[in-house]
CSV table of C-alpha atoms in Angstrom, one decimal:
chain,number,residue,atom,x,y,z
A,1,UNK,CA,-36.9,-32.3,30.0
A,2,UNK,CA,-40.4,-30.6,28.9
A,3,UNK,CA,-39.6,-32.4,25.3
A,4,UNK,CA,-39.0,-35.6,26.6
A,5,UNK,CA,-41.8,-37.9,25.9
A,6,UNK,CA,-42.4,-39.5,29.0
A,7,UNK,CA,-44.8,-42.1,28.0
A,8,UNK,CA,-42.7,-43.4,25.2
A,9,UNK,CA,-39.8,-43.5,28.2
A,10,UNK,CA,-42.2,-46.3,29.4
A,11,UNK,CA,-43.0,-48.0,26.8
A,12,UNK,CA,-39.3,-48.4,26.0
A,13,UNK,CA,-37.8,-49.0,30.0
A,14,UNK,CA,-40.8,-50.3,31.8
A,15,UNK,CA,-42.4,-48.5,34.6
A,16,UNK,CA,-39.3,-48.3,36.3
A,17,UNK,CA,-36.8,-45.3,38.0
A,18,UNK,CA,-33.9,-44.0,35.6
A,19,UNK,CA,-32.0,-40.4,35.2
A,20,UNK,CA,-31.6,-38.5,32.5
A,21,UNK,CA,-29.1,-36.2,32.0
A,22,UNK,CA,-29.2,-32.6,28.9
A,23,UNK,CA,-26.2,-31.5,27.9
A,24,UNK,CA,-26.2,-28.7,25.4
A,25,UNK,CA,-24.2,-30.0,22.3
A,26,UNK,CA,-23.2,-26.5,20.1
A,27,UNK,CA,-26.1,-23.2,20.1
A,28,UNK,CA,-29.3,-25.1,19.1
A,29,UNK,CA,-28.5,-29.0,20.3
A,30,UNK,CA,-28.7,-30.7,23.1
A,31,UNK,CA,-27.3,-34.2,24.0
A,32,UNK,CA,-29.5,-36.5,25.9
A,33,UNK,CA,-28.5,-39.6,28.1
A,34,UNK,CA,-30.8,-41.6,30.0
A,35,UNK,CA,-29.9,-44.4,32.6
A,36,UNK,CA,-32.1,-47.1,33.5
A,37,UNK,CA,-29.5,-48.6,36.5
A,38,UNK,CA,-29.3,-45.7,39.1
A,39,UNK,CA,-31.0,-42.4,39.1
A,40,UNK,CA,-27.7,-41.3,41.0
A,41,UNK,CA,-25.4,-42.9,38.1
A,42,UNK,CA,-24.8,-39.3,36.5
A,43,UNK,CA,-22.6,-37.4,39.2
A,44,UNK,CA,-19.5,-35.0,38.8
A,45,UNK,CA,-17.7,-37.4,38.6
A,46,UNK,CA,-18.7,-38.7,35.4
A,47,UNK,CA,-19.3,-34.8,34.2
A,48,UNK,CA,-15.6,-34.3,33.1
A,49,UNK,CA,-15.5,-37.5,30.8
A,50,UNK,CA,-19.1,-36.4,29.1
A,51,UNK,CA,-17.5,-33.1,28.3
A,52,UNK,CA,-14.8,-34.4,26.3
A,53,UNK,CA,-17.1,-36.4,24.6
A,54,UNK,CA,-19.2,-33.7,23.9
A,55,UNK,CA,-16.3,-31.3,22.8
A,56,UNK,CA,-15.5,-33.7,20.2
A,57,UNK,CA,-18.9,-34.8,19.0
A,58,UNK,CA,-19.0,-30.5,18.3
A,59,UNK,CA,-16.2,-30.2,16.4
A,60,UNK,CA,-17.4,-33.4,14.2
A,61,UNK,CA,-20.6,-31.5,13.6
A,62,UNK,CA,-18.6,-28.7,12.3
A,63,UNK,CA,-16.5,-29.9,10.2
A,64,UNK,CA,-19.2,-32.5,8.4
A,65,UNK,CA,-21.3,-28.5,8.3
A,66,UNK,CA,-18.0,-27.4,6.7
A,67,UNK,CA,-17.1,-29.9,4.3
A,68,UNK,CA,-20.7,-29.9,3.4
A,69,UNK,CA,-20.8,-26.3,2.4
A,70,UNK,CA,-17.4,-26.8,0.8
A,71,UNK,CA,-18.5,-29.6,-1.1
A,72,UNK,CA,-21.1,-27.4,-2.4
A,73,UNK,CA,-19.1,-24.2,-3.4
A,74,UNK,CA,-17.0,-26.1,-5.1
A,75,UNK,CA,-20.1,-28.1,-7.2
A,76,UNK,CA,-21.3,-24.7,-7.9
A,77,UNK,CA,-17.8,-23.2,-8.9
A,78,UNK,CA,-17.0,-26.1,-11.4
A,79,UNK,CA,-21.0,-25.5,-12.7
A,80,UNK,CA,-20.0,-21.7,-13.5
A,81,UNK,CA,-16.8,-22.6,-15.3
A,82,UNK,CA,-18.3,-25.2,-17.5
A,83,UNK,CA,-20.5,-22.9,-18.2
A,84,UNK,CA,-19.1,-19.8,-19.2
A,85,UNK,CA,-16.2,-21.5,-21.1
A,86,UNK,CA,-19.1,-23.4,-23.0
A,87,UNK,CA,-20.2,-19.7,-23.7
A,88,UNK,CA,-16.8,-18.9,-24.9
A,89,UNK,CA,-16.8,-21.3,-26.8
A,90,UNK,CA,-20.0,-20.9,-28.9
A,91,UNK,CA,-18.8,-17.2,-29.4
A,92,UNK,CA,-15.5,-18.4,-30.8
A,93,UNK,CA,-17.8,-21.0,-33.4
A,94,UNK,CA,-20.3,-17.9,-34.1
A,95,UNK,CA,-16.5,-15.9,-35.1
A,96,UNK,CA,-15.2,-18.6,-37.4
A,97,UNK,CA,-18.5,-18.6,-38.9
A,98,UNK,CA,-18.5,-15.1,-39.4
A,99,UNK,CA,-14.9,-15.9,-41.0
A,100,UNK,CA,-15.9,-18.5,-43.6
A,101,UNK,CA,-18.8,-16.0,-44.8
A,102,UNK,CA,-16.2,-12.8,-45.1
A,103,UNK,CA,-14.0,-15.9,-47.2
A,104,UNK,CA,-16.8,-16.6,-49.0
A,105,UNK,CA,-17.6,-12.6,-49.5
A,106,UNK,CA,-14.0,-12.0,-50.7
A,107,UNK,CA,-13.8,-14.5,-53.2
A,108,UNK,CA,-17.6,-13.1,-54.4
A,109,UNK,CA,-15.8,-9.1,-54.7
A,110,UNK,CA,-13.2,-10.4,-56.7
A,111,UNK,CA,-15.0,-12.2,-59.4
A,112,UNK,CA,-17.3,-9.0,-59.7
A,113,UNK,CA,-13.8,-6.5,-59.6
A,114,UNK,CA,-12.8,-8.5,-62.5
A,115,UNK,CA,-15.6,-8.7,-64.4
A,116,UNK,CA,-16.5,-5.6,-64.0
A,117,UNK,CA,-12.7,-3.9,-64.7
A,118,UNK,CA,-12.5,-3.4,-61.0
A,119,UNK,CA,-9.4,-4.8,-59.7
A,120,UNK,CA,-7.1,-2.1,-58.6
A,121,UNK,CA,-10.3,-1.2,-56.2
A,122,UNK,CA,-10.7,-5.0,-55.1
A,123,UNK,CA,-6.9,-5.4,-54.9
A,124,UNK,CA,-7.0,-2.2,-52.4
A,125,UNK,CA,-9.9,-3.5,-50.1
A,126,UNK,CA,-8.4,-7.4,-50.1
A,127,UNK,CA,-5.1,-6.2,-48.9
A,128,UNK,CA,-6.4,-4.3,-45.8
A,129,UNK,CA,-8.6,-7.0,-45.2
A,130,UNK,CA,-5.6,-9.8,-45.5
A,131,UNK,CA,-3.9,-7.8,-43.0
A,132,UNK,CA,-6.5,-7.8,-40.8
A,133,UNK,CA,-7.7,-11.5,-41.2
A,134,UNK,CA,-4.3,-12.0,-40.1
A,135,UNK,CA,-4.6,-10.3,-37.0
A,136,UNK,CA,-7.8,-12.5,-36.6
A,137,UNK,CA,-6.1,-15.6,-36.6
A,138,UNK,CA,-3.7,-14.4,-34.1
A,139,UNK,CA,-6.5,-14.0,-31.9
A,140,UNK,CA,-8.4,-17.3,-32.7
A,141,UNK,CA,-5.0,-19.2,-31.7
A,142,UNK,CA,-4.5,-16.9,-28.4
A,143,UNK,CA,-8.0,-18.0,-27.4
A,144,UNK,CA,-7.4,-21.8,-28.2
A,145,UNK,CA,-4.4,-21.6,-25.8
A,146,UNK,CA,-6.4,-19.7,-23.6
A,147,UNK,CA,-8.6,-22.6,-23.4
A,148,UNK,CA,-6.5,-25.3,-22.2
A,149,UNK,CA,-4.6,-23.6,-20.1
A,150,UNK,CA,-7.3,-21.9,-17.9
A,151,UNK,CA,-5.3,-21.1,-14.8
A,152,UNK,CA,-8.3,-21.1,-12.1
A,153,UNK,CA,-9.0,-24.9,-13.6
A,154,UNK,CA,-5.4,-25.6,-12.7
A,155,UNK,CA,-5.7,-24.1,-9.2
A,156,UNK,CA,-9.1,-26.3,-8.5
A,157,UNK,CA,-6.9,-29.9,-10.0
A,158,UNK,CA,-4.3,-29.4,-8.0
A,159,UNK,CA,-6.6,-28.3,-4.7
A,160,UNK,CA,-8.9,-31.8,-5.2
A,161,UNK,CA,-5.3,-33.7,-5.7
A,162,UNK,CA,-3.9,-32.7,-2.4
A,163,UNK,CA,-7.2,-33.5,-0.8
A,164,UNK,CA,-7.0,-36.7,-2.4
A,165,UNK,CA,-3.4,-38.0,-1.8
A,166,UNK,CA,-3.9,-36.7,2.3
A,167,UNK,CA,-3.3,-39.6,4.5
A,168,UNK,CA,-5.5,-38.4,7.2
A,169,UNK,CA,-9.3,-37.3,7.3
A,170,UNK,CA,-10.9,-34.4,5.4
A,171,UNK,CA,-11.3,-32.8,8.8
A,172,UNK,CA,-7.6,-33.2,9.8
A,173,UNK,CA,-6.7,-31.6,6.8
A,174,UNK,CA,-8.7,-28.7,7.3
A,175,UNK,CA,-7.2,-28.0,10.6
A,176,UNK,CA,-3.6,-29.2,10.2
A,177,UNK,CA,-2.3,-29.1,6.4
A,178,UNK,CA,-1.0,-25.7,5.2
A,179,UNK,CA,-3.0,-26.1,2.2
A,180,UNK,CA,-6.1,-26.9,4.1
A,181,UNK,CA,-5.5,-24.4,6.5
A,182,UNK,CA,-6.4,-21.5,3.3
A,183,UNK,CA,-8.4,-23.8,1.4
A,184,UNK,CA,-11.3,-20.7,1.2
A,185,UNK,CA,-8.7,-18.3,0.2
A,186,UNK,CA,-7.8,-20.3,-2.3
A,187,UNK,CA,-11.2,-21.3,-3.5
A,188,UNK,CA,-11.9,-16.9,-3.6
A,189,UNK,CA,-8.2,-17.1,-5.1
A,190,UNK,CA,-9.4,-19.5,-7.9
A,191,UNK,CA,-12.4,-17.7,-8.8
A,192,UNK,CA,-11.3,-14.6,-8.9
A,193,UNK,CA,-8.7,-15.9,-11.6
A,194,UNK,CA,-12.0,-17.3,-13.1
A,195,UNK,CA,-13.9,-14.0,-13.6
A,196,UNK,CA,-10.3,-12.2,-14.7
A,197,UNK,CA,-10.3,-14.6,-17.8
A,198,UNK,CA,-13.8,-14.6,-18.4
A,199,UNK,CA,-13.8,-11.5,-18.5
A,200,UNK,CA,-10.3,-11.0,-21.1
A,201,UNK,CA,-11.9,-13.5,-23.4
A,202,UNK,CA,-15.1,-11.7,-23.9
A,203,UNK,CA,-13.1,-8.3,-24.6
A,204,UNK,CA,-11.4,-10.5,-27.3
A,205,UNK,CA,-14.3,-11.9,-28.9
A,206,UNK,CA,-16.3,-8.3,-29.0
A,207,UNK,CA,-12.8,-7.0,-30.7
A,208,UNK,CA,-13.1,-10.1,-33.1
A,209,UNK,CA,-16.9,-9.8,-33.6
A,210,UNK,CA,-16.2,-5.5,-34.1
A,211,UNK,CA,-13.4,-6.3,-36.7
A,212,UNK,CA,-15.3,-9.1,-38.7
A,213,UNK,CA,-18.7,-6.6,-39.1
A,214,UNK,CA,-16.3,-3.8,-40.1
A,215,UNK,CA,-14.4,-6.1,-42.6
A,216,UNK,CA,-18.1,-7.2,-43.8
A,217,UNK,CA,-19.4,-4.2,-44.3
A,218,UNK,CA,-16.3,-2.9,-46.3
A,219,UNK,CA,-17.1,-5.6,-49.2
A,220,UNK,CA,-20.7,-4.3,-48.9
A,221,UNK,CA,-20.5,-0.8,-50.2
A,222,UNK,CA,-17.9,-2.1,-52.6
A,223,UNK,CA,-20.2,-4.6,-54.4
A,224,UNK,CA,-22.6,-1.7,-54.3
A,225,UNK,CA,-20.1,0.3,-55.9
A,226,UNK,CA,-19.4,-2.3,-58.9
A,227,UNK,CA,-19.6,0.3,-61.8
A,228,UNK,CA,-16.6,2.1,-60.1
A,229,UNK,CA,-18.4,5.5,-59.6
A,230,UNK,CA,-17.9,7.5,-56.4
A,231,UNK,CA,-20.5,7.4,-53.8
A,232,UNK,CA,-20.4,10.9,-52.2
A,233,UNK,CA,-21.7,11.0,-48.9
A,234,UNK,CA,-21.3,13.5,-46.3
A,235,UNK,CA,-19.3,11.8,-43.8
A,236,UNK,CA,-18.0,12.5,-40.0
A,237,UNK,CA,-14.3,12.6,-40.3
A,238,UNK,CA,-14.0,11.6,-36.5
A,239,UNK,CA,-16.5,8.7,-37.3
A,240,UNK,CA,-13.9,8.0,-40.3
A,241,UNK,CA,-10.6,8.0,-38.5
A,242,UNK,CA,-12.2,6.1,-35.6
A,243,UNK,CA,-13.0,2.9,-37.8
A,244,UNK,CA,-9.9,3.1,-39.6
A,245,UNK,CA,-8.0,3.2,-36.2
A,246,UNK,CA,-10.2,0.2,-35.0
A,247,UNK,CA,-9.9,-1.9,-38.0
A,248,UNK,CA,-6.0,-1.7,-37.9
A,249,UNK,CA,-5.8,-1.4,-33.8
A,250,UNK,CA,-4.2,1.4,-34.3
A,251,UNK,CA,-4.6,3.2,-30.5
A,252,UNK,CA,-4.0,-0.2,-29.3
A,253,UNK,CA,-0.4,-0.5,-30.0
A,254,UNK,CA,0.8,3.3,-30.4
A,255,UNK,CA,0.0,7.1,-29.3
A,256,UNK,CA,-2.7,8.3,-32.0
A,257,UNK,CA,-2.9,11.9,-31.5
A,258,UNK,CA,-6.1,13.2,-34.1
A,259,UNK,CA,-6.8,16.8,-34.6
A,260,UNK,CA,-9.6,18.2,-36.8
A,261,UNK,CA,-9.7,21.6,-38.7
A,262,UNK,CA,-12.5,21.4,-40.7
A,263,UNK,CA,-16.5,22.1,-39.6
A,264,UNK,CA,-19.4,20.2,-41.2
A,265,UNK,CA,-19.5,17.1,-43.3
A,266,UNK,CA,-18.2,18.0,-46.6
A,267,UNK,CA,-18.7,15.1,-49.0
A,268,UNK,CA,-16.6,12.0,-49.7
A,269,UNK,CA,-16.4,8.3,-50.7
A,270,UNK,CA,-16.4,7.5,-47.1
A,271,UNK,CA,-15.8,3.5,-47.5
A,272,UNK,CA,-12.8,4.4,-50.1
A,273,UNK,CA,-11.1,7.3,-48.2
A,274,UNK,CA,-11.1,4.5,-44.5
A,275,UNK,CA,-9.8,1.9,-47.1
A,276,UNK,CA,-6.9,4.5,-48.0
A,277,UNK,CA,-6.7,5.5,-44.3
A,278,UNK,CA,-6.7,2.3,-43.1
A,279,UNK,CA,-3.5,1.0,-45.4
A,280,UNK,CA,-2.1,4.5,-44.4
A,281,UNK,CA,-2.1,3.6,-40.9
A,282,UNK,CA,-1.0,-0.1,-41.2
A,283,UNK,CA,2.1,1.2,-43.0
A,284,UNK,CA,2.9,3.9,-40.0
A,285,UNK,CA,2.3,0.7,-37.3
A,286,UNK,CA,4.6,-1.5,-39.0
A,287,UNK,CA,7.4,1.3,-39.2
A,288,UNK,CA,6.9,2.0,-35.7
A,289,UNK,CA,7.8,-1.4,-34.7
A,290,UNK,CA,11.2,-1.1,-35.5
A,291,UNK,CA,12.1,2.0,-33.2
A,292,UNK,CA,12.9,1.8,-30.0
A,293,UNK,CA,11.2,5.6,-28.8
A,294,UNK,CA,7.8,6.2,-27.7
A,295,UNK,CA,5.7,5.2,-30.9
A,296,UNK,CA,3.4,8.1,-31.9
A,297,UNK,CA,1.2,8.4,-35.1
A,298,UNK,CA,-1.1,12.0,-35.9
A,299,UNK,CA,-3.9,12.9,-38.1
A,300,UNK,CA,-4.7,16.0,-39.1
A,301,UNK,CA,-7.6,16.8,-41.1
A,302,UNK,CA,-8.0,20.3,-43.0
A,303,UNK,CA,-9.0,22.5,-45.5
A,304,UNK,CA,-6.3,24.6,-48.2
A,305,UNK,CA,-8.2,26.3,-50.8
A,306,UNK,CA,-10.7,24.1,-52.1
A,307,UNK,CA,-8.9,20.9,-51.5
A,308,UNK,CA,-9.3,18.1,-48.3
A,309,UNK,CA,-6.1,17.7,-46.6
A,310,UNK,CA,-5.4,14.5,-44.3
A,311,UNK,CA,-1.9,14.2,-42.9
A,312,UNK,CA,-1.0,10.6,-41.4
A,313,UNK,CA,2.6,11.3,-40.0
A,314,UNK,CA,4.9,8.8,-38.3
A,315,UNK,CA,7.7,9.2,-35.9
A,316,UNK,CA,9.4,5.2,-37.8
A,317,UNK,CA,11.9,4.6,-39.6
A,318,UNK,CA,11.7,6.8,-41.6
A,319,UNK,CA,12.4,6.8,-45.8
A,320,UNK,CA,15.2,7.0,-47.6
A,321,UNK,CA,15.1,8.8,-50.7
A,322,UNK,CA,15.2,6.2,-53.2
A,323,UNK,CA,12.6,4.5,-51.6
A,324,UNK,CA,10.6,7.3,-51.6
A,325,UNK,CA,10.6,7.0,-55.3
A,326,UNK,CA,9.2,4.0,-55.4
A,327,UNK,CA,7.0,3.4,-53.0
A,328,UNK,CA,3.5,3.7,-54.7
A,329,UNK,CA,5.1,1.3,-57.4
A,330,UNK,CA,3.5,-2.1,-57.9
A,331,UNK,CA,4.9,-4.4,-56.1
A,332,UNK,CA,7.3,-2.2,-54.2
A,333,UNK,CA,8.1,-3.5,-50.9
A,334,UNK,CA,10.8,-3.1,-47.9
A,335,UNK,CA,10.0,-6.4,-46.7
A,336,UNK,CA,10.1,-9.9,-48.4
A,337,UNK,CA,6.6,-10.5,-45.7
A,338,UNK,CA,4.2,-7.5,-47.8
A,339,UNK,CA,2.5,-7.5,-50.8
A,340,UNK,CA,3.5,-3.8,-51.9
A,341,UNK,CA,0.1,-3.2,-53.7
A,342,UNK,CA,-1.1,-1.4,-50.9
A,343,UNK,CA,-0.1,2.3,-51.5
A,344,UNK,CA,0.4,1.3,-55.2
A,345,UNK,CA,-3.8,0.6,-55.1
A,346,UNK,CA,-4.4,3.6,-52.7
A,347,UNK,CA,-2.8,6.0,-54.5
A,348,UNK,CA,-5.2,4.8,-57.5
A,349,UNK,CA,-8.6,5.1,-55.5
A,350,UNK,CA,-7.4,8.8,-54.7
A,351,UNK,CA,-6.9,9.4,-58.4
A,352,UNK,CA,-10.4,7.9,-59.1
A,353,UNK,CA,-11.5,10.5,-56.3
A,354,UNK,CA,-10.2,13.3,-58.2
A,355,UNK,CA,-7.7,13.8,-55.5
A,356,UNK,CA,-3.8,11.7,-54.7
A,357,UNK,CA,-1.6,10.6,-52.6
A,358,UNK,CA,1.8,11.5,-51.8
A,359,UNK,CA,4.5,10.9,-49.2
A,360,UNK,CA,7.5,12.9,-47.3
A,361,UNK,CA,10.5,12.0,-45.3
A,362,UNK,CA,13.3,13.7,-43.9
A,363,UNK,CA,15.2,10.3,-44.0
A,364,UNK,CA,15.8,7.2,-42.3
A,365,UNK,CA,14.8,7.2,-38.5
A,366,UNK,CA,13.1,10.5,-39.2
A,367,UNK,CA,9.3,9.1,-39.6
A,368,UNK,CA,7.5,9.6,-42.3
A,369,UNK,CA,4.3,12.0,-43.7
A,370,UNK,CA,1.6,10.5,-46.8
A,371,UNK,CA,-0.8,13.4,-47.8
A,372,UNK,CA,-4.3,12.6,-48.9
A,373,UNK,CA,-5.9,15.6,-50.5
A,374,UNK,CA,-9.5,15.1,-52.1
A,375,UNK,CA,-12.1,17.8,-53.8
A,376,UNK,CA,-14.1,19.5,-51.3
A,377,UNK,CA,-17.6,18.8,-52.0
A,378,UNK,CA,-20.4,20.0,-49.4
């Protein structure tokens, strides 16, 4: 009773006798009644009634404290959402943007290819990148989906629905629905499926972005090459075999297995030999799609005599061998859904190399082996 103010006691009640009765409400409030009638009117007997009254004025405190903090995660939760899928969003415009310029770059290569007499080259690099804008799409659409279908959104609707359609008050749901019952676990539930498709989303953009620069960067060097010369560079053949793998997603869909036997950096047309490797390796994925083994591609890289040897086996479908004869015909195709320009134009660019390009197979369902062997240069 230190607190209680005694002169504002009077002012309110007159100078006249009353009791007052503290009862601690929760840890850190305390419940005071005064009565003006009797200074004897609070008794034992009245003791058992106030503590019901104060049980239940607790447990309203607790659950307005609980909905409040509630209310507040769930503010903040739909905040962070917005958010990062407004992020995800702005990296998927900053992609297509990224798209329309590498359009706008192919069309440039070809006029210049022409023009310049060019076009097996042009032909070679536009067909690995068709295969790979393709791939792009793929991923555009995936994300779109992606999108409207966010699962940790459809966890929160159907949460704020059941709230909504409960008969009873917030509190009683709390303490007697199922649903209620684990509504923080599935609150932790829901954002943890937030942060899982954050998180895949962003891997697919940076996979996106990586492919676009790699695709850009290819129509680079070849408008700086326009007079058709070779630009002989000493190049890391682990750097080399990594991009080509990347571009294609190579290591994504099979067992690449990469092996090395040559020290230094002897000199190549780096840009031209990952343009060769790269329609080299799309070949070998889509024969391995049609097998029903572990997939599993190789590269070997080596020296014999004064030659560069890279080996790009297959464990596909294998060739038969009248299609062996034909394959690096223009045009030539085992499926209706290719070009069949692409080994036809590689096997130019490794002529134009001073080098070729030849293929092996024991047969169908026996995989397959193309052979890339350039001048050594150091």
């Amino acid at each position: 009773t230190n607190n209680l103010d005694h002169s504002r006691l009077v002012e309110v009640h007159g100078e006249t006798s009353y009791g007052v009765l503290c009862y601690p409400v929760s840890t850190n409030s305390v419940l005071i009644l005064i009565n003006t009638k009797s200074k004897n009117h609070f008794n034992s007997e009245n003791f058992k009634t106030i503590n019901l009254l104060v049980q239940q004025l607790e447990m309203s405190l607790d659950n307005i404290e609980m909905y409040e903090k509630l209310t507040l995660f769930n503010n903040e939760l739909e905040k962070q959402v917005a958010l990062r899928t407004r992020e995800l969003k702005n990296e998927r415009d900053k992609a297509q943007a990224i798209a329309y310029e590498l359009k706008m770059a192919q069309r440039e290569i070809v006029d210049i290819a022409k023009d310049a007499g060019r076009a097996e080259v042009a032909a070679n690099v536009l067909h690995n990148v068709g295969n790979s804008s393709m791939y792009l799409l793929g991923q555009f659409e995936i994300m779109k989906r992606s999108l409207k279908s966010e699962s940790s959104l459809e966890v929160l609707n159907a949460l704020i629905s059941k709230i909504d359609n409960y008969e009873g008050t917030f509190s009683e749901f709390i303490e007697r629905d199922p649903v209620g019952k684990r509504m923080l676990e599935f609150l932790k539930e829901m954002r943890g499926l937030s942060d899982e498709f954050i998180d895949d989303q962003t891997e697919r953009v940076t996979k996106i972005e990586d492919k676009l620069r790699m695709m850009m960067k290819m129509i680079r060097e070849e408008n700086k090459n326009i007079h058709g010369f070779a630009l002989l560079e000493k190049s890391d053949f682990g750097l080399l075999i990594e991009e080509a793998s990347t571009f294609t997603s190579l290591s994504e869909s099979v067992k690449h297995l990469v092996k090395i036997e040559i020290d230094g950096q002897p000199k190549i047309d780096f840009e031209k030999v990952k343009n060769i490797l790269i329609n080299l390796y799309s070949n070998s994925l889509k024969a391995c799609r049609k097998i029903d083994r572990n997939a599993q591609v190789n590269t070997l890289v080596k020296l014999r005599g004064n030659k560069i040897i890279i080996e790009v086996s297959d464990n596909g479908v294998g060739m038969t061998e009248a299609t062996l004869g034909s394959i690096f015909s223009a045009g030539f195709s085992t499926s209706d859904k290719h070009s069949g320009y692409g080994l036809h134009n590689s096997s130019i660019v490794a002529q134009g190399l001073g080098g070729s390009l030849t293929g092996k197979s024991d047969g169908p369902q026996m995989g397959a082996t193309f052979v890339l062997e350039l001048p050594y240069v150091v």
